[in-house]
Amino acid sequence: MKRILHIVGARPNFMKMAPIIHEMARYPNEFEQILVHTGQHYDANMSQVFFEELEMPWPDVNLEVGSGSHAQQTALIMQRFEPVVLDYKPDWVLVPGDVNSTVACALVASKLGVKVAHVEAGLRSFDRTMPEEINRVVTDHLADLLFTTEPSGNDNLRNEGIPPEKICFVGNTMIDTLVRLLPKAEARWPGLQERFGLERYVLVTLHRPSNVDDLATLNEIMTALIEIGRQIPVIFPVHPRTRQRIASLDLGQSTERLILVEPMGYLDFLALEAHASLVLTDSGGVQEETTYLGVPCLTARSNTERPVTIRQGTNRLVASRAADLVKAAQEALAMGGATAAVKLELWDGYAAARVTARLLQ
Ligand code: UD1
Ligand code: UDP
């Protein structure tokens, strides 16, 4: 029997870990599972809704760290997680993605001599101004087992000297969640369409500090959205970080054309992604989901750690300037909506089964 301690903390972690938790539950004689929520995200629509919709067990432990500066948040997670590891003495700690909870828990476990597995290892933007890049690099170099989602991840890890036997290319567990829940999401589409009066529309998400913390950049993006909103409805579920920043811009009545809503549950958001004419985002996960769905995606960033979404998928990078965003959106919309999606290697709904098989060994 292996005791596995799963970490979740921020919104994208739930979609990555839910399928692994479900898959391991099929082997009750092999795995004992403990779920730790760091509390990095805590609003009901950034956390609780995903437990319900993704049918995840309620966390065994909630560290309730809340928000803070990077150092404060990372340190508090470490302080509160250390006794949990000492208490449960797990065989493995599984950490997903690239958020502060990921690196904090990896650091605690590895210093206590507990093996760490990183789900979504090897991604690199090669941009150290991005906090997530630092989290990725540190976590990968601490991990004993590195589960990669795309070939670039394998190459990056080998280039950094990670021994090949630690690298395990499993595919994308976030896509496992999408594959499982797309039918449920589709069932919600007629209701959403009616609620927002949607036919053709652009779906927007934004929360990268490089876009929303700098008010001049955020102003450029909002100006673009208002302009795009004159031509086609724009629906924008606003991340809490972004909500605070938008409030400090003086946009007057001009945002009335935009459909600004609270962060959405996974099923509604997925339905809106699947039916969008275009998605404009800076989210890592949304670049991947739109690629899987074949929905055109503009990523308001100068780089991406997910190059497969550009090479084989529907994603395109665009500078966060009003004129560039409007032009790119017009071009994308002129080309029509969703295309036949390209099936990426191992993005097939079975990544969690491969993670589980490796941990059964
Ligand atoms: C975090 C991750 C980012 C990830 C994103 C997913 C880090 C460094 N960043 O960014 O990689 O893409 O989550 O959404 O780990 N807030 C609330 N309610 C909440 C959570 C946050 O109001 O439930 C507000 C707080 O004011 C907080 C701010 O949002 O200060 C930012 O939250 P934080 O977790 O620090 O970073 P994110 O921008 O959410
Ligand atoms: N998502 C959601 N509701 C929203 C916006 C996004 O459920 O209002 C989902 C999205 O489908 C994806 C995940 O959240 O599964 C991506 O998380 P986020 O963009 O917060 O983080 P990132 O992927 O950039 O780290």
PDB file of N, CA and C and ligand atoms in Angstrom, residues 9-13 39-47 66-70 73-74 98-102 130-132 135-136 207-209 212-213 239-245 282-285, ligand 1:
ATOM      1  N   GLY A   9      -4.241  23.849  -4.769  1.00  0.00           N
ATOM      2  CA  GLY A   9      -4.207  25.158  -4.114  1.00  0.00           C
ATOM      3  C   GLY A   9      -4.933  26.212  -4.929  1.00  0.00           C
ATOM      4  N   ALA A  10      -4.634  26.261  -6.224  1.00  0.00           N
ATOM      5  CA  ALA A  10      -5.194  27.308  -7.082  1.00  0.00           C
ATOM      6  C   ALA A  10      -6.052  26.678  -8.185  1.00  0.00           C
ATOM      7  N   ARG A  11      -6.894  27.505  -8.810  1.00  0.00           N
ATOM      8  CA  ARG A  11      -7.907  27.008  -9.759  1.00  0.00           C
ATOM      9  C   ARG A  11      -7.425  25.933 -10.733  1.00  0.00           C
ATOM     10  N   PRO A  12      -6.316  26.144 -11.452  1.00  0.00           N
ATOM     11  CA  PRO A  12      -5.974  25.133 -12.470  1.00  0.00           C
ATOM     12  C   PRO A  12      -5.523  23.797 -11.873  1.00  0.00           C
ATOM     13  N   ASN A  13      -5.205  23.770 -10.586  1.00  0.00           N
ATOM     14  CA  ASN A  13      -4.751  22.523  -9.954  1.00  0.00           C
ATOM     15  C   ASN A  13      -5.862  21.479  -9.899  1.00  0.00           C
ATOM     16  N   GLY A  39      -5.258  26.286   0.259  1.00  0.00           N
ATOM     17  CA  GLY A  39      -6.068  27.486   0.496  1.00  0.00           C
ATOM     18  C   GLY A  39      -5.532  28.706  -0.248  1.00  0.00           C
ATOM     19  N   GLN A  40      -4.662  28.490  -1.235  1.00  0.00           N
ATOM     20  CA  GLN A  40      -4.165  29.646  -2.021  1.00  0.00           C
ATOM     21  C   GLN A  40      -5.342  30.365  -2.673  1.00  0.00           C
ATOM     22  N   HIS A  41      -6.246  29.604  -3.289  1.00  0.00           N
ATOM     23  CA  HIS A  41      -7.516  30.175  -3.762  1.00  0.00           C
ATOM     24  C   HIS A  41      -8.607  29.710  -2.806  1.00  0.00           C
ATOM     25  N   TYR A  42      -9.531  30.597  -2.499  1.00  0.00           N
ATOM     26  CA  TYR A  42     -10.479  30.326  -1.415  1.00  0.00           C
ATOM     27  C   TYR A  42     -11.892  30.802  -1.708  1.00  0.00           C
ATOM     28  N   ASP A  43     -12.090  31.728  -2.667  1.00  0.00           N
ATOM     29  CA  ASP A  43     -13.464  32.125  -3.015  1.00  0.00           C
ATOM     30  C   ASP A  43     -14.201  30.881  -3.503  1.00  0.00           C
ATOM     31  N   ALA A  44     -15.511  30.832  -3.260  1.00  0.00           N
ATOM     32  CA  ALA A  44     -16.279  29.648  -3.672  1.00  0.00           C
ATOM     33  C   ALA A  44     -16.129  29.397  -5.175  1.00  0.00           C
ATOM     34  N   ASN A  45     -16.106  30.485  -5.981  1.00  0.00           N
ATOM     35  CA  ASN A  45     -16.033  30.275  -7.429  1.00  0.00           C
ATOM     36  C   ASN A  45     -14.599  30.085  -7.946  1.00  0.00           C
ATOM     37  N   MET A  46     -13.619  30.073  -7.043  1.00  0.00           N
ATOM     38  CA  MET A  46     -12.234  29.772  -7.427  1.00  0.00           C
ATOM     39  C   MET A  46     -11.797  28.428  -6.830  1.00  0.00           C
ATOM     40  N   SER A  47     -12.671  27.801  -6.040  1.00  0.00           N
ATOM     41  CA  SER A  47     -12.260  26.589  -5.330  1.00  0.00           C
ATOM     42  C   SER A  47     -13.415  25.594  -5.151  1.00  0.00           C
ATOM     43  N   GLY A  66      -4.501  31.489   2.269  1.00  0.00           N
ATOM     44  CA  GLY A  66      -5.006  32.743   1.702  1.00  0.00           C
ATOM     45  C   GLY A  66      -3.965  33.464   0.855  1.00  0.00           C
ATOM     46  N   SER A  67      -4.200  34.759   0.642  1.00  0.00           N
ATOM     47  CA  SER A  67      -3.354  35.540  -0.267  1.00  0.00           C
ATOM     48  C   SER A  67      -2.218  36.218   0.490  1.00  0.00           C
ATOM     49  N   GLY A  68      -1.215  36.658  -0.276  1.00  0.00           N
ATOM     50  CA  GLY A  68      -0.085  37.378   0.302  1.00  0.00           C
ATOM     51  C   GLY A  68       0.950  37.619  -0.779  1.00  0.00           C
ATOM     52  N   SER A  69       2.061  38.227  -0.397  1.00  0.00           N
ATOM     53  CA  SER A  69       3.151  38.372  -1.364  1.00  0.00           C
ATOM     54  C   SER A  69       3.679  36.966  -1.670  1.00  0.00           C
ATOM     55  N   HIS A  70       4.533  36.872  -2.681  1.00  0.00           N
ATOM     56  CA  HIS A  70       5.070  35.546  -3.027  1.00  0.00           C
ATOM     57  C   HIS A  70       5.771  34.914  -1.838  1.00  0.00           C
ATOM     58  N   GLN A  73       3.228  34.019   1.031  1.00  0.00           N
ATOM     59  CA  GLN A  73       2.353  32.889   0.711  1.00  0.00           C
ATOM     60  C   GLN A  73       3.142  31.582   0.680  1.00  0.00           C
ATOM     61  N   THR A  74       4.310  31.612   0.012  1.00  0.00           N
ATOM     62  CA  THR A  74       5.128  30.402  -0.105  1.00  0.00           C
ATOM     63  C   THR A  74       5.597  29.956   1.280  1.00  0.00           C
ATOM     64  N   ASP A  98       2.348  24.932 -11.673  1.00  0.00           N
ATOM     65  CA  ASP A  98       3.435  25.905 -11.495  1.00  0.00           C
ATOM     66  C   ASP A  98       3.078  27.032 -10.542  1.00  0.00           C
ATOM     67  N   VAL A  99       2.134  26.773  -9.628  1.00  0.00           N
ATOM     68  CA  VAL A  99       1.718  27.864  -8.727  1.00  0.00           C
ATOM     69  C   VAL A  99       2.577  27.835  -7.464  1.00  0.00           C
ATOM     70  N   ASN A 100       2.393  28.829  -6.604  1.00  0.00           N
ATOM     71  CA  ASN A 100       3.204  28.884  -5.383  1.00  0.00           C
ATOM     72  C   ASN A 100       3.010  27.645  -4.507  1.00  0.00           C
ATOM     73  N   SER A 101       1.799  27.110  -4.486  1.00  0.00           N
ATOM     74  CA  SER A 101       1.544  25.896  -3.698  1.00  0.00           C
ATOM     75  C   SER A 101       2.416  24.738  -4.186  1.00  0.00           C
ATOM     76  N   THR A 102       2.655  24.688  -5.488  1.00  0.00           N
ATOM     77  CA  THR A 102       3.439  23.598  -6.090  1.00  0.00           C
ATOM     78  C   THR A 102       4.862  23.602  -5.546  1.00  0.00           C
ATOM     79  N   MET A 130       8.450  35.817 -15.103  1.00  0.00           N
ATOM     80  CA  MET A 130       7.152  35.192 -14.856  1.00  0.00           C
ATOM     81  C   MET A 130       7.282  34.331 -13.601  1.00  0.00           C
ATOM     82  N   PRO A 131       6.515  34.631 -12.554  1.00  0.00           N
ATOM     83  CA  PRO A 131       6.713  33.880 -11.303  1.00  0.00           C
ATOM     84  C   PRO A 131       6.579  32.370 -11.488  1.00  0.00           C
ATOM     85  N   GLU A 132       5.677  31.966 -12.382  1.00  0.00           N
ATOM     86  CA  GLU A 132       5.454  30.538 -12.586  1.00  0.00           C
ATOM     87  C   GLU A 132       6.696  29.843 -13.136  1.00  0.00           C
ATOM     88  N   ASN A 135       8.826  28.832 -10.329  1.00  0.00           N
ATOM     89  CA  ASN A 135       8.198  27.684  -9.659  1.00  0.00           C
ATOM     90  C   ASN A 135       8.429  26.392 -10.442  1.00  0.00           C
ATOM     91  N   ARG A 136       8.346  26.475 -11.768  1.00  0.00           N
ATOM     92  CA  ARG A 136       8.533  25.265 -12.602  1.00  0.00           C
ATOM     93  C   ARG A 136       9.945  24.729 -12.482  1.00  0.00           C
ATOM     94  N   HIS A 207      -5.314  37.110 -16.342  1.00  0.00           N
ATOM     95  CA  HIS A 207      -4.892  37.251 -14.941  1.00  0.00           C
ATOM     96  C   HIS A 207      -3.388  37.296 -14.753  1.00  0.00           C
ATOM     97  N   ARG A 208      -2.598  37.244 -15.857  1.00  0.00           N
ATOM     98  CA  ARG A 208      -1.139  37.268 -15.676  1.00  0.00           C
ATOM     99  C   ARG A 208      -0.728  38.628 -15.130  1.00  0.00           C
ATOM    100  N   PRO A 209       0.127  38.652 -14.101  1.00  0.00           N
ATOM    101  CA  PRO A 209       0.605  39.941 -13.575  1.00  0.00           C
ATOM    102  C   PRO A 209       1.152  40.852 -14.685  1.00  0.00           C
ATOM    103  N   VAL A 212      -2.099  42.385 -16.154  1.00  0.00           N
ATOM    104  CA  VAL A 212      -3.117  43.091 -15.372  1.00  0.00           C
ATOM    105  C   VAL A 212      -2.550  43.960 -14.248  1.00  0.00           C
ATOM    106  N   ASP A 213      -1.327  43.690 -13.805  1.00  0.00           N
ATOM    107  CA  ASP A 213      -0.801  44.497 -12.695  1.00  0.00           C
ATOM    108  C   ASP A 213      -0.279  45.841 -13.183  1.00  0.00           C
ATOM    109  N   HIS A 239     -11.183  37.288 -13.359  1.00  0.00           N
ATOM    110  CA  HIS A 239     -10.388  36.710 -12.266  1.00  0.00           C
ATOM    111  C   HIS A 239     -10.285  37.740 -11.124  1.00  0.00           C
ATOM    112  N   PRO A 240     -10.252  37.288  -9.864  1.00  0.00           N
ATOM    113  CA  PRO A 240     -10.214  38.269  -8.758  1.00  0.00           C
ATOM    114  C   PRO A 240      -9.040  39.237  -8.821  1.00  0.00           C
ATOM    115  N   ARG A 241      -7.872  38.772  -9.250  1.00  0.00           N
ATOM    116  CA  ARG A 241      -6.728  39.689  -9.374  1.00  0.00           C
ATOM    117  C   ARG A 241      -7.074  40.817 -10.346  1.00  0.00           C
ATOM    118  N   THR A 242      -7.702  40.435 -11.463  1.00  0.00           N
ATOM    119  CA  THR A 242      -8.003  41.376 -12.536  1.00  0.00           C
ATOM    120  C   THR A 242      -9.124  42.339 -12.126  1.00  0.00           C
ATOM    121  N   ARG A 243     -10.087  41.796 -11.390  1.00  0.00           N
ATOM    122  CA  ARG A 243     -11.219  42.639 -10.952  1.00  0.00           C
ATOM    123  C   ARG A 243     -10.715  43.851 -10.171  1.00  0.00           C
ATOM    124  N   GLN A 244      -9.750  43.592  -9.285  1.00  0.00           N
ATOM    125  CA  GLN A 244      -9.215  44.702  -8.480  1.00  0.00           C
ATOM    126  C   GLN A 244      -8.542  45.753  -9.359  1.00  0.00           C
ATOM    127  N   ARG A 245      -7.825  45.281 -10.380  1.00  0.00           N
ATOM    128  CA  ARG A 245      -7.084  46.228 -11.242  1.00  0.00           C
ATOM    129  C   ARG A 245      -8.016  47.014 -12.146  1.00  0.00           C
ATOM    130  N   ASP A 282      -4.697  34.808 -21.364  1.00  0.00           N
ATOM    131  CA  ASP A 282      -3.282  34.666 -21.032  1.00  0.00           C
ATOM    132  C   ASP A 282      -3.105  33.463 -20.109  1.00  0.00           C
ATOM    133  N   SER A 283      -4.127  32.627 -20.050  1.00  0.00           N
ATOM    134  CA  SER A 283      -4.108  31.439 -19.186  1.00  0.00           C
ATOM    135  C   SER A 283      -3.322  30.312 -19.846  1.00  0.00           C
ATOM    136  N   GLY A 284      -2.604  29.565 -19.034  1.00  0.00           N
ATOM    137  CA  GLY A 284      -1.903  28.395 -19.554  1.00  0.00           C
ATOM    138  C   GLY A 284      -2.878  27.309 -19.961  1.00  0.00           C
ATOM    139  N   GLY A 285      -3.790  26.986 -19.052  1.00  0.00           N
ATOM    140  CA  GLY A 285      -4.732  25.894 -19.300  1.00  0.00           C
ATOM    141  C   GLY A 285      -5.658  26.183 -20.475  1.00  0.00           C
TER     142      GLY A 285
HETATM  143  C1  UD1 B   1      -2.275  32.118  -9.244  1.00  0.00           C
HETATM  144  C2  UD1 B   1      -0.971  31.511  -9.749  1.00  0.00           C
HETATM  145  C3  UD1 B   1      -0.965  31.518 -11.271  1.00  0.00           C
HETATM  146  C4  UD1 B   1      -2.202  30.835 -11.820  1.00  0.00           C
HETATM  147  C5  UD1 B   1      -3.461  31.438 -11.230  1.00  0.00           C
HETATM  148  C6  UD1 B   1      -4.654  30.651 -11.669  1.00  0.00           C
HETATM  149  C7  UD1 B   1       1.071  31.830  -8.424  1.00  0.00           C
HETATM  150  C8  UD1 B   1       2.318  32.603  -8.292  1.00  0.00           C
HETATM  151  N1  UD1 B   1       0.187  32.292  -9.321  1.00  0.00           N
HETATM  152  O1  UD1 B   1      -2.309  33.459  -9.656  1.00  0.00           O
HETATM  153  O2  UD1 B   1       0.176  30.836 -11.743  1.00  0.00           O
HETATM  154  O3  UD1 B   1      -2.221  30.956 -13.224  1.00  0.00           O
HETATM  155  O4  UD1 B   1      -3.368  31.388  -9.789  1.00  0.00           O
HETATM  156  O5  UD1 B   1      -5.840  31.319 -11.496  1.00  0.00           O
HETATM  157  O6  UD1 B   1       0.904  30.849  -7.745  1.00  0.00           O
HETATM  158  N2  UD1 B   1      -7.915  36.373  -4.774  1.00  0.00           N
HETATM  159  C9  UD1 B   1      -9.205  36.412  -4.338  1.00  0.00           C
HETATM  160  N3  UD1 B   1      -9.825  35.212  -4.117  1.00  0.00           N
HETATM  161  C10 UD1 B   1      -9.230  34.009  -4.283  1.00  0.00           C
HETATM  162  C11 UD1 B   1      -7.894  34.003  -4.710  1.00  0.00           C
HETATM  163  C12 UD1 B   1      -7.264  35.191  -4.961  1.00  0.00           C
HETATM  164  O7  UD1 B   1      -9.802  37.462  -4.173  1.00  0.00           O
HETATM  165  O8  UD1 B   1      -9.880  32.972  -4.061  1.00  0.00           O
HETATM  166  C13 UD1 B   1      -7.235  37.659  -5.061  1.00  0.00           C
HETATM  167  C14 UD1 B   1      -6.385  38.165  -3.900  1.00  0.00           C
HETATM  168  O9  UD1 B   1      -6.486  39.538  -3.830  1.00  0.00           O
HETATM  169  C15 UD1 B   1      -4.969  37.801  -4.348  1.00  0.00           C
HETATM  170  C16 UD1 B   1      -5.052  37.879  -5.864  1.00  0.00           C
HETATM  171  O10 UD1 B   1      -6.369  37.477  -6.188  1.00  0.00           O
HETATM  172  O11 UD1 B   1      -4.020  38.664  -3.810  1.00  0.00           O
HETATM  173  C17 UD1 B   1      -4.053  36.992  -6.557  1.00  0.00           C
HETATM  174  O12 UD1 B   1      -4.116  35.643  -6.079  1.00  0.00           O
HETATM  175  P1  UD1 B   1      -2.806  34.700  -6.101  1.00  0.00           P
HETATM  176  O13 UD1 B   1      -3.188  33.311  -5.713  1.00  0.00           O
HETATM  177  O14 UD1 B   1      -1.703  35.346  -5.352  1.00  0.00           O
HETATM  178  O15 UD1 B   1      -2.368  34.742  -7.588  1.00  0.00           O
HETATM  179  P2  UD1 B   1      -3.198  34.532  -8.913  1.00  0.00           P
HETATM  180  O16 UD1 B   1      -3.127  35.761  -9.720  1.00  0.00           O
HETATM  181  O17 UD1 B   1      -4.556  33.982  -8.578  1.00  0.00           O
END
